[in-house]
């Protein structure tokens, strides 16, 4: 920790007055607090230890990236101190009554805020950063209404590795991230498309579906969020581009900013967009219908999986039965006179298994081994053989 102490501004734990928990970030809980000596309202993310996030935040400086102040390094108290966004997360805003006030200007401003912040991370920061967990919960609203990207717990410097482990939240995750494949910065483009969809629809992405269900639908079935038919074409096209399965076909954030600027110059778009926003009751059913279809698809999959498991179970039982039936080694020859005592014993087992000699005394099986009954002797069993416990000579039938 000594190296961290020299790298970052250290803030004393006692110099912070903690208030309410205002959410959970990746790998830690976030609290509103007061930095007493600076008389500043801050956000403190409590952690078990200081890792990559502080290193990333410490080199970033942009209007649309949450500002980093320092770290707490007093065992067992560890944390990251940043600016506090008093209006909460974009997710909470979208899913509250406040979102009813949103119009095209509002959406365009915020869409541009997020795009500029991401462009900075990818192209203008001292080191390229892939966020990997961009979602509306990780975008906060400052007191002046500016959006700021936060929570870099899942982020990586791009020059460290392009192979990513499974991190993030499924409804916002690109297919390649879900599959833990090598990624580029356009995995963030995919997530941006989901955030833009949230702002346009004011709905929760893949609402009611479990994370792994979403992962299966996105990767295996190439499903995407429903874009209502009345959504303005320019927005719909941008969403489709962001959600391309081929990461190379997705636009960069520089291109997205350019697209947004062109859309801002379209004089017919505000009326189209505002009409779409205000007539949610007319198109919300399209989203709900898709969700029901996806849930049914998932239920059908579950049924088929159960059916397959049952078939596999029956197959295993059948294979086990066959294995048991064939567990007796094959006799080396049909020349009975050449059988050893073991061959005779194995032959008797087969006869019993096939149900051809159900009344065979169990003692007989043991006697064949104790008396070293070989094939030649078996062919010439006579009355005196009763002395070894053989009452019936029905076995002779099976030798003919």
Coordinates of C-alpha atoms in Angstrom, one line a residue:
X1 CA 0.0 0.0 0.0
X2 CA 3.0 2.3 0.4
X3 CA 3.2 2.8 -3.4
X4 CA -0.4 3.7 -3.5
X5 CA 0.1 6.2 -0.8
X6 CA 2.7 8.0 -2.9
X7 CA 0.6 7.8 -6.1
X8 CA -2.7 9.2 -4.8
X9 CA -4.0 11.9 -2.6
X10 CA -4.7 10.3 0.8
X11 CA -7.8 11.4 2.6
X12 CA -8.1 10.6 6.3
X13 CA -11.0 8.4 7.3
X14 CA -11.7 10.7 10.2
X15 CA -11.8 13.7 7.8
X16 CA -15.0 12.2 6.3
X17 CA -18.5 12.4 7.7
X18 CA -20.7 9.6 6.3
X19 CA -24.4 9.9 5.5
X20 CA -26.7 7.5 3.6
X21 CA -25.8 4.7 1.3
X22 CA -26.6 6.0 -2.2
X23 CA -26.0 2.8 -4.2
X24 CA -23.7 -0.1 -4.8
X25 CA -21.0 0.1 -7.4
X26 CA -18.9 -2.8 -8.7
X27 CA -17.0 -4.4 -5.8
X28 CA -18.2 -1.9 -3.2
X29 CA -21.0 0.3 -1.7
X30 CA -21.2 4.0 -2.3
X31 CA -22.0 6.6 0.4
X32 CA -22.7 10.3 0.4
X33 CA -20.2 12.0 2.7
X34 CA -18.8 15.3 3.6
X35 CA -15.0 15.9 3.2
X36 CA -14.8 18.0 6.4
X37 CA -11.5 19.8 5.8
X38 CA -12.5 20.8 2.3
X39 CA -16.1 21.5 3.2
X40 CA -17.1 19.5 0.1
X41 CA -19.9 17.0 -0.5
X42 CA -18.4 13.8 -1.9
X43 CA -19.1 10.2 -2.8
X44 CA -17.1 7.5 -1.1
X45 CA -16.9 4.0 -2.5
X46 CA -15.9 1.6 0.3
X47 CA -13.7 -1.2 -0.8
X48 CA -12.0 -4.2 0.7
X49 CA -8.8 -3.0 -1.0
X50 CA -7.7 -0.4 -3.5
X51 CA -7.2 -1.9 -6.9
X52 CA -7.3 -0.9 -10.6
X53 CA -10.2 1.6 -10.3
X54 CA -8.3 4.2 -8.4
X55 CA -5.4 3.9 -10.8
X56 CA -7.7 4.5 -13.8
X57 CA -9.6 7.4 -12.2
X58 CA -6.5 9.1 -11.1
X59 CA -5.4 9.7 -14.8
X60 CA -8.8 10.9 -16.1
X61 CA -10.0 14.4 -16.4
X62 CA -13.1 15.3 -18.4
X63 CA -16.4 17.1 -18.0
X64 CA -18.3 13.9 -18.5
X65 CA -16.2 11.6 -16.3
X66 CA -16.7 11.6 -12.5
X67 CA -13.9 13.6 -10.8
X68 CA -11.5 11.7 -8.6
X69 CA -10.3 13.3 -5.4
X70 CA -8.3 10.7 -3.6
X71 CA -8.2 7.4 -1.6
X72 CA -8.7 6.2 1.9
X73 CA -5.8 3.9 3.0
X74 CA -6.3 3.2 6.7
X75 CA -6.8 -0.6 7.3
X76 CA -9.4 -1.9 7.5
X77 CA -10.9 1.2 5.9
X78 CA -10.3 1.5 2.2
X79 CA -12.1 3.6 -0.3
X80 CA -12.2 5.9 -3.3
X81 CA -13.4 9.5 -2.9
X82 CA -15.0 11.3 -5.9
X83 CA -17.3 14.2 -6.6
X84 CA -20.9 13.7 -5.6
X85 CA -23.6 13.8 -8.3
X86 CA -26.6 15.2 -6.4
X87 CA -29.3 14.2 -8.8
X88 CA -28.6 10.5 -8.7
X89 CA -28.2 7.9 -11.4
X90 CA -29.6 8.1 -14.9
X91 CA -31.3 4.7 -14.2
X92 CA -33.2 6.1 -11.2
X93 CA -34.2 9.2 -13.2
X94 CA -35.4 7.2 -16.2
X95 CA -37.5 4.9 -13.9
X96 CA -39.1 7.8 -12.0
X97 CA -41.9 10.2 -12.8
X98 CA -39.3 12.8 -13.6
X99 CA -38.6 11.1 -16.9
X100 CA -42.0 12.2 -18.2
X101 CA -40.4 15.6 -18.7
X102 CA -37.9 14.3 -21.2
X103 CA -38.0 15.6 -24.7
X104 CA -35.7 15.4 -27.7
X105 CA -33.4 18.2 -26.6
X106 CA -33.0 16.4 -23.2
X107 CA -32.2 13.1 -24.8
X108 CA -29.8 14.6 -27.4
X109 CA -27.9 16.5 -24.7
X110 CA -27.5 13.5 -22.5
X111 CA -26.8 11.1 -25.4
X112 CA -24.0 13.5 -26.4
X113 CA -22.7 13.8 -22.8
X114 CA -22.2 10.0 -22.6
X115 CA -20.8 9.8 -26.1
X116 CA -18.2 12.5 -25.4
X117 CA -17.2 10.9 -22.1
X118 CA -16.7 7.5 -23.8
X119 CA -14.8 9.1 -26.7
X120 CA -12.5 10.7 -24.2
X121 CA -11.9 7.3 -22.5
X122 CA -11.2 5.6 -25.9
X123 CA -9.3 8.3 -27.7
X124 CA -8.2 11.2 -25.6
X125 CA -7.3 9.9 -22.1
X126 CA -3.6 9.4 -21.3
X127 CA -4.2 5.7 -21.7
X128 CA -7.1 4.2 -23.7
X129 CA -9.7 2.8 -21.2
X130 CA -12.4 0.3 -22.0
X131 CA -15.2 0.7 -19.4
X132 CA -16.9 -2.7 -19.9
X133 CA -19.7 -1.9 -17.6
X134 CA -21.4 1.1 -19.1
X135 CA -25.1 1.2 -18.1
X136 CA -27.6 3.7 -16.8
X137 CA -26.7 2.9 -13.2
X138 CA -23.1 3.9 -13.9
X139 CA -24.0 7.3 -15.3
X140 CA -24.9 9.9 -12.8
X141 CA -26.4 13.4 -13.0
X142 CA -24.5 16.3 -11.5
X143 CA -26.4 19.2 -9.9
X144 CA -26.1 21.2 -13.1
X145 CA -27.7 18.4 -15.1
X146 CA -24.5 17.2 -16.8
X147 CA -24.1 13.4 -17.1
X148 CA -20.9 11.9 -15.8
X149 CA -19.7 8.3 -16.3
X150 CA -18.6 6.6 -13.1
X151 CA -17.8 3.2 -11.6
X152 CA -14.6 2.0 -13.3
X153 CA -14.3 -1.2 -11.2
X154 CA -14.7 -3.4 -14.2
X155 CA -12.5 -1.2 -16.5
X156 CA -9.1 -2.0 -18.0
X157 CA -6.3 0.0 -19.6
X158 CA -6.5 -1.2 -23.2
X159 CA -2.8 -1.9 -23.5
X160 CA -2.9 -4.3 -20.6
X161 CA -5.1 -6.9 -22.3
X162 CA -7.9 -7.2 -24.8
X163 CA -9.1 -10.5 -23.3
X164 CA -11.8 -9.8 -20.8
X165 CA -13.2 -11.9 -18.1
X166 CA -17.0 -12.0 -17.5
X167 CA -17.9 -8.7 -15.9
X168 CA -20.7 -6.3 -16.3
X169 CA -24.5 -6.6 -16.3
X170 CA -26.0 -8.9 -18.9
X171 CA -28.7 -6.7 -20.4
X172 CA -26.0 -4.1 -21.3
X173 CA -23.3 -6.5 -22.2
X174 CA -22.0 -7.0 -25.7
X175 CA -22.1 -10.7 -27.0
X176 CA -18.3 -10.9 -27.0
X177 CA -18.1 -9.8 -23.4
X178 CA -20.8 -12.3 -22.4
X179 CA -18.6 -15.0 -24.0
X180 CA -15.4 -13.8 -22.4
X181 CA -13.9 -13.3 -25.9
X182 CA -11.2 -10.7 -26.8
X183 CA -12.8 -7.3 -27.0
X184 CA -12.2 -3.9 -28.4
X185 CA -13.6 -0.5 -27.3
X186 CA -16.7 -1.2 -29.4
X187 CA -18.0 -3.4 -26.6
X188 CA -18.8 -0.1 -24.9
X189 CA -20.6 1.0 -28.1
X190 CA -23.0 -1.9 -27.6
X191 CA -23.7 -0.9 -24.0
X192 CA -24.2 2.8 -25.1
X193 CA -26.9 1.6 -27.5
X194 CA -28.8 0.1 -24.5
X195 CA -28.4 3.3 -22.5
X196 CA -29.8 5.3 -25.4
X197 CA -32.7 2.8 -25.7
X198 CA -33.4 3.4 -22.0
X199 CA -33.6 7.1 -22.5
X200 CA -35.9 6.8 -25.5
X201 CA -38.3 4.2 -24.1
X202 CA -37.9 4.9 -20.3
X203 CA -38.1 1.1 -19.9
X204 CA -35.9 -1.5 -18.1
X205 CA -33.9 -3.5 -20.7
X206 CA -35.1 -7.1 -20.8
X207 CA -37.4 -6.6 -17.8
X208 CA -38.4 -9.7 -16.0
X209 CA -35.7 -11.9 -17.6
X210 CA -32.8 -13.4 -15.6
X211 CA -29.3 -12.5 -16.5
X212 CA -28.4 -15.9 -17.9
X213 CA -31.6 -15.9 -19.9
X214 CA -30.6 -12.6 -21.5
X215 CA -27.1 -13.9 -22.2
X216 CA -28.5 -17.0 -24.0
X217 CA -31.0 -14.9 -26.0
X218 CA -28.3 -12.3 -27.1
X219 CA -25.6 -14.8 -27.9
X220 CA -27.4 -17.9 -29.2
X221 CA -30.5 -16.4 -30.6
X222 CA -29.1 -13.0 -31.6
X223 CA -32.0 -11.2 -29.9
X224 CA -31.9 -7.5 -29.2
X225 CA -34.1 -5.0 -27.4
X226 CA -37.3 -4.1 -29.2
X227 CA -37.2 -0.8 -31.1
X228 CA -40.8 0.3 -31.4
X229 CA -42.1 0.7 -35.0
X230 CA -42.8 4.4 -34.4
X231 CA -39.3 5.2 -33.1
X232 CA -37.8 8.0 -35.3
X233 CA -35.8 6.3 -38.1
X234 CA -32.5 8.0 -37.3
X235 CA -32.6 6.8 -33.7
X236 CA -33.6 3.3 -34.8
X237 CA -30.7 3.1 -37.2
X238 CA -28.2 4.3 -34.6
X239 CA -29.4 1.6 -32.2
X240 CA -29.1 -1.1 -34.8
X241 CA -25.6 0.0 -35.6
X242 CA -24.6 -0.1 -31.9
X243 CA -26.0 -3.6 -31.5
X244 CA -24.2 -5.2 -34.5
X245 CA -23.1 -8.8 -33.6
X246 CA -19.8 -8.1 -35.5
X247 CA -18.0 -5.7 -33.2
X248 CA -16.0 -4.2 -36.1
X249 CA -19.2 -3.0 -37.7
X250 CA -20.2 -0.9 -34.7
X251 CA -19.5 2.8 -34.8
X252 CA -16.8 4.5 -32.8
X253 CA -17.9 7.2 -30.4
X254 CA -16.4 9.8 -32.7
X255 CA -18.8 8.6 -35.3
X256 CA -21.7 8.5 -32.8
X257 CA -21.0 12.1 -31.9
X258 CA -21.0 13.0 -35.6
X259 CA -24.3 11.2 -36.1
X260 CA -25.9 13.0 -33.1
X261 CA -24.8 16.3 -34.5
X262 CA -26.4 15.5 -37.8
X263 CA -29.6 14.5 -36.1
X264 CA -29.6 17.8 -34.2
X265 CA -29.6 19.6 -37.5
X266 CA -32.7 17.7 -38.8
X267 CA -35.5 20.1 -38.3
X268 CA -38.2 17.4 -38.7
X269 CA -36.8 15.2 -36.0
X270 CA -37.9 17.1 -32.8
X271 CA -41.6 16.7 -33.7
X272 CA -41.1 13.0 -34.6
X273 CA -39.2 12.4 -31.4
X274 CA -41.5 14.3 -29.1
X275 CA -44.6 12.6 -30.6
X276 CA -42.9 9.2 -30.0
X277 CA -42.1 10.1 -26.4
X278 CA -45.5 11.4 -25.6
X279 CA -47.4 8.4 -27.1
X280 CA -45.7 5.7 -25.1
X281 CA -49.0 4.0 -24.4
X282 CA -49.3 3.2 -28.1
X283 CA -46.0 1.5 -28.6
X284 CA -45.2 0.1 -25.1
X285 CA -47.3 -3.0 -26.0
X286 CA -44.6 -3.9 -28.7
X287 CA -41.9 -4.1 -26.1
X288 CA -44.2 -6.2 -23.8
X289 CA -45.1 -8.5 -26.6
X290 CA -41.4 -9.1 -27.4
X291 CA -40.7 -9.8 -23.7
X292 CA -43.5 -12.4 -23.6
X293 CA -42.2 -14.0 -26.8
X294 CA -38.7 -14.2 -25.3
X295 CA -40.0 -15.6 -22.0
X296 CA -41.9 -18.2 -23.9
X297 CA -38.8 -19.0 -25.9
X298 CA -36.9 -19.4 -22.7
X299 CA -39.7 -21.6 -21.2
X300 CA -39.7 -23.8 -24.3
X301 CA -35.9 -24.1 -24.0
X302 CA -36.3 -25.1 -20.3
X303 CA -38.9 -27.7 -21.3
X304 CA -36.7 -29.0 -24.1
X305 CA -33.7 -29.1 -21.7
X306 CA -35.8 -31.1 -19.2
X307 CA -36.9 -33.4 -21.9
X308 CA -33.3 -33.9 -23.1
X309 CA -32.2 -34.6 -19.5
X310 CA -34.9 -37.2 -19.2
X311 CA -33.9 -38.8 -22.5
X312 CA -30.2 -38.7 -21.3
X313 CA -31.3 -40.3 -18.0
X314 CA -33.1 -43.1 -19.8
X315 CA -30.2 -43.6 -22.1
X316 CA -27.8 -43.8 -19.2
X317 CA -30.0 -46.5 -17.6
X318 CA -30.2 -48.4 -20.8
X319 CA -26.4 -48.2 -21.3
X320 CA -25.9 -49.3 -17.7
X321 CA -28.2 -52.3 -18.3
X322 CA -26.3 -53.2 -21.4
X323 CA -23.0 -52.8 -19.6
X324 CA -24.3 -55.1 -16.8
X325 CA -25.5 -57.7 -19.3
X326 CA -22.2 -57.6 -21.2
X327 CA -20.0 -57.4 -18.2
X328 CA -19.4 -61.2 -18.4
X329 CA -16.4 -61.7 -20.7
X330 CA -17.1 -63.6 -23.9
X331 CA -16.2 -67.2 -23.8
X332 CA -13.0 -67.9 -25.8
X333 CA -14.4 -70.8 -27.8
X334 CA -17.5 -72.8 -28.6
X335 CA -15.4 -75.9 -28.0
X336 CA -16.8 -76.7 -24.6
X337 CA -14.2 -79.3 -23.9
X338 CA -11.5 -76.6 -23.8
X339 CA -13.3 -74.4 -21.2
X340 CA -11.5 -73.7 -18.0
X341 CA -13.3 -73.6 -14.6
X342 CA -13.6 -69.8 -15.1
X343 CA -15.2 -70.3 -18.5
X344 CA -17.8 -72.7 -17.0
X345 CA -18.6 -70.2 -14.2
X346 CA -19.0 -67.3 -16.8
X347 CA -21.2 -69.6 -18.9
X348 CA -23.5 -70.3 -16.0
X349 CA -23.8 -66.6 -15.2
X350 CA -24.9 -66.0 -18.8
X351 CA -27.5 -68.8 -18.7
X352 CA -29.0 -67.3 -15.5
X353 CA -29.1 -63.7 -16.8
X354 CA -30.9 -64.8 -19.9
X355 CA -33.5 -66.5 -17.7
X356 CA -32.9 -69.9 -19.2
X357 CA -32.2 -71.6 -15.9
X358 CA -34.1 -69.7 -13.2
X359 CA -34.0 -72.6 -10.6
X360 CA -30.3 -73.0 -10.6
X361 CA -29.1 -73.4 -7.0
X362 CA -26.9 -70.6 -5.9
X363 CA -24.6 -73.1 -4.3
X364 CA -23.9 -74.6 -7.7
X365 CA -22.2 -71.4 -8.8
X366 CA -19.8 -71.6 -5.8
X367 CA -19.3 -75.3 -6.3
X368 CA -18.1 -74.9 -9.9
X369 CA -15.2 -72.8 -8.6
X370 CA -14.4 -74.9 -5.5
X371 CA -14.5 -78.2 -7.5
X372 CA -12.6 -76.8 -10.5
X373 CA -15.4 -77.9 -12.9
X374 CA -13.9 -77.5 -16.4
X375 CA -15.6 -77.9 -19.7
X376 CA -14.6 -81.5 -20.3
X377 CA -15.9 -82.5 -16.8
X378 CA -19.1 -80.5 -17.5
X379 CA -19.9 -82.7 -20.5
X380 CA -19.7 -85.9 -18.5
X381 CA -21.6 -85.1 -15.4
X382 CA -23.3 -88.2 -14.1
X383 CA -25.3 -89.5 -11.1
X384 CA -22.3 -89.5 -8.8
X385 CA -21.9 -85.7 -9.4
X386 CA -24.9 -85.3 -7.0
X387 CA -22.3 -85.7 -4.3
X388 CA -21.1 -82.2 -5.0
X389 CA -24.5 -80.7 -4.6
X390 CA -26.0 -80.8 -8.1
X391 CA -29.6 -82.0 -7.9
X392 CA -30.7 -81.2 -11.5
X393 CA -28.8 -81.8 -14.6
X394 CA -30.9 -79.5 -16.7
X395 CA -27.8 -77.7 -17.8
X396 CA -27.1 -80.5 -20.2
X397 CA -30.0 -79.2 -22.3
X398 CA -28.2 -75.9 -22.9
X399 CA -25.1 -77.7 -24.1
X400 CA -26.8 -79.4 -27.0

